[in-house]
Tab-separated table of C-alpha atoms in Angstrom:
chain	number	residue	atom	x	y	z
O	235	UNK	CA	83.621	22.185	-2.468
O	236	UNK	CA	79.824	20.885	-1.343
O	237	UNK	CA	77.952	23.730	-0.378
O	238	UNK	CA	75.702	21.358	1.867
O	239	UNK	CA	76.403	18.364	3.756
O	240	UNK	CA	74.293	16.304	4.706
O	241	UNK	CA	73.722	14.001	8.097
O	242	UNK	CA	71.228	11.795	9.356
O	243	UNK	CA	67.911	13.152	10.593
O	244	UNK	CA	67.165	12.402	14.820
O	245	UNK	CA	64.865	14.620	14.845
O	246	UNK	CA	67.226	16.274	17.600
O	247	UNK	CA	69.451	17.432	15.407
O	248	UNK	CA	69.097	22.032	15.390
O	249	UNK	CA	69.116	22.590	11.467
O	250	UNK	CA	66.856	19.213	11.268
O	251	UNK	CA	65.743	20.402	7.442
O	252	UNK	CA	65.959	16.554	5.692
O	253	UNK	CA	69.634	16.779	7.466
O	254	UNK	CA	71.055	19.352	5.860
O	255	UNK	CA	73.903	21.789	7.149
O	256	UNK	CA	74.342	24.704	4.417
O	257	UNK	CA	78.037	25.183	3.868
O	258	UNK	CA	79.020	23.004	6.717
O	259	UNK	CA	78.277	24.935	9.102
O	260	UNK	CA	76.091	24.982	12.631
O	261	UNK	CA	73.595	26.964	13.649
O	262	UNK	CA	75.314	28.941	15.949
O	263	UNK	CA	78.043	30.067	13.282
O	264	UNK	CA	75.803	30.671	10.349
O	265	UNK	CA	73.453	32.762	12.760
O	266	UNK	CA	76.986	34.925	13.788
O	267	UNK	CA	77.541	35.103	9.612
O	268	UNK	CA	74.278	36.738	9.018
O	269	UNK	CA	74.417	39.397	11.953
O	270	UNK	CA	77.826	40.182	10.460
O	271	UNK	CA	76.691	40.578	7.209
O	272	UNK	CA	74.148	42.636	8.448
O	273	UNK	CA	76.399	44.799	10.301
O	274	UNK	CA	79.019	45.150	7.549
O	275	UNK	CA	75.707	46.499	5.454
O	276	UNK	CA	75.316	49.596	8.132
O	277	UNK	CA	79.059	50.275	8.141
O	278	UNK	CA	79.505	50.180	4.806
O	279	UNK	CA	76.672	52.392	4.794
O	280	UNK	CA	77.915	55.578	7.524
O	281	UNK	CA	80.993	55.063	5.486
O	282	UNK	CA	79.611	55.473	1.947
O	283	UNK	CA	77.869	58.930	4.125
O	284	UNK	CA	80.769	59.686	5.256
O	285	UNK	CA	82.858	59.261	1.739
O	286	UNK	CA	80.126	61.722	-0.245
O	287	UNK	CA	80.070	64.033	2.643
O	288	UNK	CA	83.533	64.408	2.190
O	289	UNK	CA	83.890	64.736	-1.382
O	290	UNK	CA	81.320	67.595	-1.210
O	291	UNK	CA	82.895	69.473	1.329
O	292	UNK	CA	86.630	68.486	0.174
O	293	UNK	CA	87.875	71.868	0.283
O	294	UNK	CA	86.824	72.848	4.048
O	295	UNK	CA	87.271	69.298	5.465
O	296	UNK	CA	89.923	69.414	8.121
O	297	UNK	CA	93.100	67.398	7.213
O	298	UNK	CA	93.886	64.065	9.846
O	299	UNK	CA	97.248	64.869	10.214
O	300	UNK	CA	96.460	68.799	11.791
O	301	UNK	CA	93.735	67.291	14.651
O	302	UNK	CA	94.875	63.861	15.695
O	303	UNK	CA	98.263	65.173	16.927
O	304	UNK	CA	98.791	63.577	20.291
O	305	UNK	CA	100.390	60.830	22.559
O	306	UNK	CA	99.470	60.274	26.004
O	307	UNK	CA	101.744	62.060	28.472
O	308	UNK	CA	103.666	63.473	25.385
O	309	UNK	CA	103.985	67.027	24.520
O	310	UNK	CA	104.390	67.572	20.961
O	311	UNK	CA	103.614	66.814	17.282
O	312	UNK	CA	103.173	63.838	15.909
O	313	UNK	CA	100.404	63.322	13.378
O	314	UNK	CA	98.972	59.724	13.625
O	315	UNK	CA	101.088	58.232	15.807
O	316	UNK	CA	98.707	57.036	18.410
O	317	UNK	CA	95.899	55.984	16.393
O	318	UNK	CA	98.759	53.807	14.194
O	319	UNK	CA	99.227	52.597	17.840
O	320	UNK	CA	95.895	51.630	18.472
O	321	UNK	CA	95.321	50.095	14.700
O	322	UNK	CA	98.494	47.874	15.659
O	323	UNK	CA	97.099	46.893	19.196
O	324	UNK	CA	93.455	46.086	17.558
O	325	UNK	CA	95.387	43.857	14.870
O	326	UNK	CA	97.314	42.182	17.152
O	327	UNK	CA	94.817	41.292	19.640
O	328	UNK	CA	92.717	39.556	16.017
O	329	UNK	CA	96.036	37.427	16.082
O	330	UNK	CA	96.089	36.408	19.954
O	331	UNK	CA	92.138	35.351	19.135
O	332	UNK	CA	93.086	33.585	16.253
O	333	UNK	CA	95.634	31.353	18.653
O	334	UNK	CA	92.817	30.584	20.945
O	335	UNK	CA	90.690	29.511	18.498
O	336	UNK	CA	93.366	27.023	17.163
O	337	UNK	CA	94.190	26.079	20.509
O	338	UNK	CA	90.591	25.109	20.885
O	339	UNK	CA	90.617	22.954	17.673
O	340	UNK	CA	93.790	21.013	19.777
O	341	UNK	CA	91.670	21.283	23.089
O	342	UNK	CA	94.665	23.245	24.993
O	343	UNK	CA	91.862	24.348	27.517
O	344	UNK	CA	95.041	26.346	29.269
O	345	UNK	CA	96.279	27.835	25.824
O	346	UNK	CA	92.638	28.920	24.752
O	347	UNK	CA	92.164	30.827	28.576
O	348	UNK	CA	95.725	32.621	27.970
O	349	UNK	CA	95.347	34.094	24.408
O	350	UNK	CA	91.374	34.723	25.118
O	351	UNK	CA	93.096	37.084	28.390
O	352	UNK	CA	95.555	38.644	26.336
O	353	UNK	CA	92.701	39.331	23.529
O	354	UNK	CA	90.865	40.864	25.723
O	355	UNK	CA	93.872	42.962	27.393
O	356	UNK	CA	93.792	44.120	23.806
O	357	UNK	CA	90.361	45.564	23.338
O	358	UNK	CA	90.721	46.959	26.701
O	359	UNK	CA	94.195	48.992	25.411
O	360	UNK	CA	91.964	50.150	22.357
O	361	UNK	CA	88.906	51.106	24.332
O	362	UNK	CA	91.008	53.083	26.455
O	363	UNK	CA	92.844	54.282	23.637
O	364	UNK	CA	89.662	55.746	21.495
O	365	UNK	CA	88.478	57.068	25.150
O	366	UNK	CA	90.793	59.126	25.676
O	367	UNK	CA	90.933	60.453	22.126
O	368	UNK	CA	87.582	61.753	22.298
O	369	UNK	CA	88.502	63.152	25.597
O	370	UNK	CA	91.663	65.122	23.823
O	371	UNK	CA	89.164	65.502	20.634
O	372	UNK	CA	86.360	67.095	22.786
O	373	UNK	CA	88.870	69.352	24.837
O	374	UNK	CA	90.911	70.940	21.862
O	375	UNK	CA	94.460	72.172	21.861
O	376	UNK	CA	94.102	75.306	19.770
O	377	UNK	CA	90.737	76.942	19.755
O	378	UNK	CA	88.889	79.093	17.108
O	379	UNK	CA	86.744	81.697	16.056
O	380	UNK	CA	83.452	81.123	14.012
O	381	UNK	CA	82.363	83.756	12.295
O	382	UNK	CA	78.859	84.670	11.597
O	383	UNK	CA	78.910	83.305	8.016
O	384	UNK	CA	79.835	79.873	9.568
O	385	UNK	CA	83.943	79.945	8.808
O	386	UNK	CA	86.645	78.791	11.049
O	387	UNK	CA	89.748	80.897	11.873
O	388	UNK	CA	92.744	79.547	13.414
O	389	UNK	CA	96.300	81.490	14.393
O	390	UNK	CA	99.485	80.655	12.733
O	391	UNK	CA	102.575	81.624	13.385
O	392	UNK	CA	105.642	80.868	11.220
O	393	UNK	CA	103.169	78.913	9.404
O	394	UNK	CA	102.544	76.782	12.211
O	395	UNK	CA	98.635	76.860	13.908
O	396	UNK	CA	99.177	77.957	17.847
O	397	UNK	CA	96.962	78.233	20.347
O	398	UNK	CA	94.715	80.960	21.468
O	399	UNK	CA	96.636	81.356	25.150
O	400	UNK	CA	100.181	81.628	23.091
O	401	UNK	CA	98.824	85.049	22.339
O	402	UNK	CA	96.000	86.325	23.551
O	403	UNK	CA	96.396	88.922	26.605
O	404	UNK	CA	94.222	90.642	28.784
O	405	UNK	CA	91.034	90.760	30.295
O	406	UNK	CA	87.833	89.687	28.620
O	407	UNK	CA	86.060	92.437	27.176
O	408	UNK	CA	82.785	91.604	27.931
O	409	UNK	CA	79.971	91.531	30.946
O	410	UNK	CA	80.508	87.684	31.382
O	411	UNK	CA	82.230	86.394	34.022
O	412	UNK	CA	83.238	82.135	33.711
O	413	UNK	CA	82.564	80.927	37.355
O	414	UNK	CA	84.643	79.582	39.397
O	415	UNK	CA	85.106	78.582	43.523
O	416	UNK	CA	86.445	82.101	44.332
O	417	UNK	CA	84.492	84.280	42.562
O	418	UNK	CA	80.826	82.673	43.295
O	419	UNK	CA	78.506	81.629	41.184
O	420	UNK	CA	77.010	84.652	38.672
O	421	UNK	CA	74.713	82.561	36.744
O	422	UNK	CA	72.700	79.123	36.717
O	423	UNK	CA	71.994	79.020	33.174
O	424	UNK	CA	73.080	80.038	29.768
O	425	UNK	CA	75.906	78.899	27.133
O	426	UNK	CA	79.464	78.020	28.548
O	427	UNK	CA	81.353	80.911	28.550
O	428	UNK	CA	84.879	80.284	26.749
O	429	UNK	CA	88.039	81.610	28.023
O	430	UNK	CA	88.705	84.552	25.604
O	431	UNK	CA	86.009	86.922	24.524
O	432	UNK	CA	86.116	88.079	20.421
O	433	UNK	CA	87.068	91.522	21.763
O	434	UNK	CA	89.817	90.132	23.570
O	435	UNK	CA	91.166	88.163	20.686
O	436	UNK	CA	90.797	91.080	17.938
O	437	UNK	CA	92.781	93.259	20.672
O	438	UNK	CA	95.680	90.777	20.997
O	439	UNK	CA	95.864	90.012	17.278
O	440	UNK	CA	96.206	93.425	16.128
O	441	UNK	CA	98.779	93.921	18.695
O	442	UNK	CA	100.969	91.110	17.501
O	443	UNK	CA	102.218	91.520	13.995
O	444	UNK	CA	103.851	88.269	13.720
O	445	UNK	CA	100.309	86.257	14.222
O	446	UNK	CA	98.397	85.405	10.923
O	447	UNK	CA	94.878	83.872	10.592
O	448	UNK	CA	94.310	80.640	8.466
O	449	UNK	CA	91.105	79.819	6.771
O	450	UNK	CA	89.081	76.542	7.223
O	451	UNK	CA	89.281	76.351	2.997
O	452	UNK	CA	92.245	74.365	1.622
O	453	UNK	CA	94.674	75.032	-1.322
O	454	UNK	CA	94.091	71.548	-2.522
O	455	UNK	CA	97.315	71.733	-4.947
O	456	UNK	CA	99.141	71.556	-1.583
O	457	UNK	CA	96.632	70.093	0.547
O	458	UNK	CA	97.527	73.391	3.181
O	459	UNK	CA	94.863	75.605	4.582
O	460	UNK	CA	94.878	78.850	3.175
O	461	UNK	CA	97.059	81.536	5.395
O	462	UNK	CA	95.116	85.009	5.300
O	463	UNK	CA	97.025	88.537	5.121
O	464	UNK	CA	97.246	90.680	8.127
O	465	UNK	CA	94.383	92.966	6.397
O	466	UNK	CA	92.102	90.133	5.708
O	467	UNK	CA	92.173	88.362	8.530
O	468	UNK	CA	91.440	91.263	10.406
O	469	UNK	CA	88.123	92.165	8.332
O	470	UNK	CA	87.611	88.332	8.946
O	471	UNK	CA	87.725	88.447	12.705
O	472	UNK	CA	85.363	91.184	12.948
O	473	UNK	CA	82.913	88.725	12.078
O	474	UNK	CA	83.546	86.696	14.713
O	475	UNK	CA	80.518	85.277	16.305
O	476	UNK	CA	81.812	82.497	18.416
O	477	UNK	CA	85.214	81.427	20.029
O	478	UNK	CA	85.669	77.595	19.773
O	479	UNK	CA	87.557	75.374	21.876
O	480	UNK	CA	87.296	71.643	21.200
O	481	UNK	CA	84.529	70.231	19.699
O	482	UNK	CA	80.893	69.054	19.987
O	483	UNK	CA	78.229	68.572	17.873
O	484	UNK	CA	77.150	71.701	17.249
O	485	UNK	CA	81.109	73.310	16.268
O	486	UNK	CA	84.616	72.821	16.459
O	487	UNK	CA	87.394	74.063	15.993
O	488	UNK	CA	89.230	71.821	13.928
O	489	UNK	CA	86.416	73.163	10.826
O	490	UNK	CA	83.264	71.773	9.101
O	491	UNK	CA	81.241	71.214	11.786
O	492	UNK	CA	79.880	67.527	10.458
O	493	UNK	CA	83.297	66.173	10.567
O	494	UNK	CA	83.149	66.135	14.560
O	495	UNK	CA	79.332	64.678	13.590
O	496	UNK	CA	80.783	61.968	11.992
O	497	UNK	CA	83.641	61.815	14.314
O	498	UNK	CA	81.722	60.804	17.155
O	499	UNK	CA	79.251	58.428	15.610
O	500	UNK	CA	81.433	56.446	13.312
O	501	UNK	CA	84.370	56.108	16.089
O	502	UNK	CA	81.815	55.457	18.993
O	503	UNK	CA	79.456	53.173	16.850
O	504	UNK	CA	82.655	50.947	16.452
O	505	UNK	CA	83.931	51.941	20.275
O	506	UNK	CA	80.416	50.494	21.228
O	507	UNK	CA	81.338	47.218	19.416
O	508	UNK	CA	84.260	46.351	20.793
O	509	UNK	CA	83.132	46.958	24.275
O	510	UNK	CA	80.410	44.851	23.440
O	511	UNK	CA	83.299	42.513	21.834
O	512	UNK	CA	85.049	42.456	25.253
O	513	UNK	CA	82.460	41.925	27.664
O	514	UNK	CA	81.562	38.716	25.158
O	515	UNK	CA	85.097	37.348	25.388
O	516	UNK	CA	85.194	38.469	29.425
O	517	UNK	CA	82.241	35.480	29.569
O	518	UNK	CA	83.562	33.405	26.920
O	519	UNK	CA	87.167	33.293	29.437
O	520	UNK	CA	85.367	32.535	32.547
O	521	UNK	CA	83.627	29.742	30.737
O	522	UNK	CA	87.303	28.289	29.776
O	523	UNK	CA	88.190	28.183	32.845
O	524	UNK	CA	85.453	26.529	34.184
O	525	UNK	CA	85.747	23.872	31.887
O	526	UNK	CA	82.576	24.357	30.204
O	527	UNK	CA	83.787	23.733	26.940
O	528	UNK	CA	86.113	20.860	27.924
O	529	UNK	CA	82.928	19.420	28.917
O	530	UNK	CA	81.114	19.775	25.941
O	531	UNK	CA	83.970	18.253	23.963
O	532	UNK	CA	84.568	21.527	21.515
O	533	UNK	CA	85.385	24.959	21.556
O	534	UNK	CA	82.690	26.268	19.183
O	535	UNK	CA	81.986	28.851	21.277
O	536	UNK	CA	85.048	30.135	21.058
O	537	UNK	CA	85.336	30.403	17.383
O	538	UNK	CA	82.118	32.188	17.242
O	539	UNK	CA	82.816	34.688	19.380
O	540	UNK	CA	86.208	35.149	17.279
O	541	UNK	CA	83.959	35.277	14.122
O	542	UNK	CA	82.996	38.871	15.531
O	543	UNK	CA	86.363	40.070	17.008
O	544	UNK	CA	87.744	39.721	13.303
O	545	UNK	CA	84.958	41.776	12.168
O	546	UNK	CA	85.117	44.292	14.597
O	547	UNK	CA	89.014	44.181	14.115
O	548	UNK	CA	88.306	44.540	9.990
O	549	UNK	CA	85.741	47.229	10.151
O	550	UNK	CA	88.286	49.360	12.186
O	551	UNK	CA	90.782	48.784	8.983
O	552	UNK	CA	88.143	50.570	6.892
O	553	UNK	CA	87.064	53.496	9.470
O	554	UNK	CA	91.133	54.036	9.702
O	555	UNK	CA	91.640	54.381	6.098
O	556	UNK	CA	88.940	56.213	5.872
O	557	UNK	CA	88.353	58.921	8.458
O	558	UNK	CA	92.219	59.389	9.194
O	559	UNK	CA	95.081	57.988	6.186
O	560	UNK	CA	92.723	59.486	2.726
C-alpha cells in the first residue's frame, strides 16, 4: 500500500507540499489522527498511574464488585451490572456512528441524520449513566469509620457489609448538632457533621453481638477483606477518628483514599470527552439536516467526527477493564 499519493499542485490545494497527501489522507483527518494520538498518550498515561498505584496498594485497594453495586430504581445487589450496561450502550452507539458514516460514503443524507440522532441518544444514556454513578459513588450506601492510623472499618453481618443505620441506635454522643429547618441553624462554619457520632457507633456495636468489623486489608488468597473478631474490632474502633459516608477526595468509605482520587479523575476526564463528543455530533446533525454536506458533495465531516467517537468509545474499553473487571 503507497504511503503517499500524490495529486497535482493548484496551488489551492490545503496539504499543497509538491502534491503530496501522506497516507491518503486530508488535512482535516490526519489533524483528528494526531490529537488522538496525543490523547491516547495521556490516557495511557493516568492508566499506567493508576495500574502502579494499584499494584502498590493491592492489598487495601477496594474490590469493584463490593462499591459499584447498584441499578437505578433497584434495590439490591448486583455487582457490575450497570456499568456492563453502560459499556454496552457506549459500544453500541460506536456501531450506530459507524452506519452514518457509511451512509455518508452512499450520500443517504436521511440515513446519516438518523444514526448521527441515535449516536448521540447514546452518549446522552452514558453521560447520564456515569452522572448518576458519581452521584450514588459520592453519597455511599454503607458508611465507615477511619481510624486515626488512616484504616477503614466497615460492619458485617453474616459476612455480608451493612450499613451504619441497620444498627446503630441512639442519640449522638456528642455537642454537635447537624442542622436542619426545625431545629435552626447552630453553626455557619466547620466540617459536615455525619449522622452517627464514634461514641454512638462503639455504643451500638458493643450492644449487638451478631455485628463484626471488616478491615480495609484483603486476604488476597480469597480476594475477601479480612473479618475482625469481636475483641479486635473493638480495640480497632476506639481509634476511630472519623465516620465516613460516601466519598470525596479527601476519604471514603469504600478504603484507600486515592482510589476515589482516581475515581473521579479517570471517569470524569473520559465523562468530559464524551460530552465534548456529543455536543460535536449535536452540530455535526444540525449540519445534516441542513444539507450542508449534501452541498459540499461528501460527508467528511462526518467521518471525522466518528474518528473521535471510536476513540472515546475505545478508551472507555480500557478504563472498564481497568478500574472495574481486574
Amino acid at each position: 500500500m503507497e504511503a503517499n499519493i500524490a495529486i497535482p499542485s493548484d496551488g489551492k490545494n490545503t496539504w499543497d507540499g509538491g502534491g503530496v497527501r501522506p497516507f491518503g489522507a486530508s488535512y482535516g483527518k490526519m489533524m483528528m489522527w494526531f490529537f488522538i494520538v496525543s490523547d491516547a498518550l495521556t490516557f495511557s498515561g493516568f492508566l499506567a498511574a493508576y495500574g502502579l498505584t494499584r499494584f502498590k496498594f493491592i492489598d487495601s485497594w477496594p474490590i469493584a464488585d463490593e462499591v459499584f453495586t447498584h441499578i437505578p430504581f433497584v434495590h439490591g445487589n448486583y455487582p457490575m451490572y450497570y456499568v456492563a450496561f453502560m459499556t454496552f450502550i457506549l459500544i453500541f452507539s460506536s456501531v450506530t456512528m459507524v452506519l452514518a458514516v457509511d451512509a455518508g460514503h452512499q450520500m443517504k443524507k436521511n440515513k446519516v441524520a438518523w444514526y448521527m440522532f441515535a449516536t448521540i441518544i447514546g452518549g446522552l444514556i452514558f453521560v447520564g449513566s456515569q452522572a448518576w454513578e458519581w452521584n450514588t459513588f459520592i453519597k455511599g450506601s454503607y458508611g465507615a469509620v477511619k481510624t486515626t492510623d488512616g484504616k477503614v472499618l466497615q460492619f458485617v453481618k453474616d459476612g455480608h457489609q451493612i450499613a451504619l443505620s441497620d444498627f446503630v441506635v441512639g442519640d449522638r454522643m456528642d455537642e454537635r448538632i447537624t442542622h436542619t429547618k426545625k431545629n435552626g441553624l447552630w453553626f455557619v462554619s466547620g466540617e459536615t457533621v455525619p449522622e452517627y457520632s464514634i461514641a454512638q457507633i462503639t455504643a451500638s456495636y458493643q450492644a449487638n453481638s451478631s455485628i463484626q468489623i471488616r478491615s480495609e486489608q484483603i486476604n488476597l488468597a480469597e480476594k475477601k477483606k479480612i473479618i475482625l473478631s469481636r475483641e479486635k474490632g473493638l480495640e480497632e474502633l476506639t481509634n476511630g477518628e472519623l465516620v465516613l459516608e460516601g466519598a470525596n477526595l479527601e476519604a471514603n468509605e469504600y478504603g484507600n483514599t486515592i482510589f476515589a482520587n482516581f475515581f473521579f479523575f479517570i471517569t470524569g476526564f473520559h465523562g468530559f470527552h464524551v460530552f465534548s463528543g456529543i455536543l460535536i455530533n449535536i452540530i455535526i446533525f444540525f449540519n445534516v439536516i441542513l444539507g450542508t454536506y449534501e452541498k459540499r458533495g461528501h460527508y467528511e465531516m462526518v467521518e471525522k467526527v466518528g474518528l473521535y467517537w471510536h476513540f472515546v468509545d475505545l478508551v472507555w474499553v480500557f478504563v472498564f477493564t481497568f478500574f472495574y473487571l481486574v
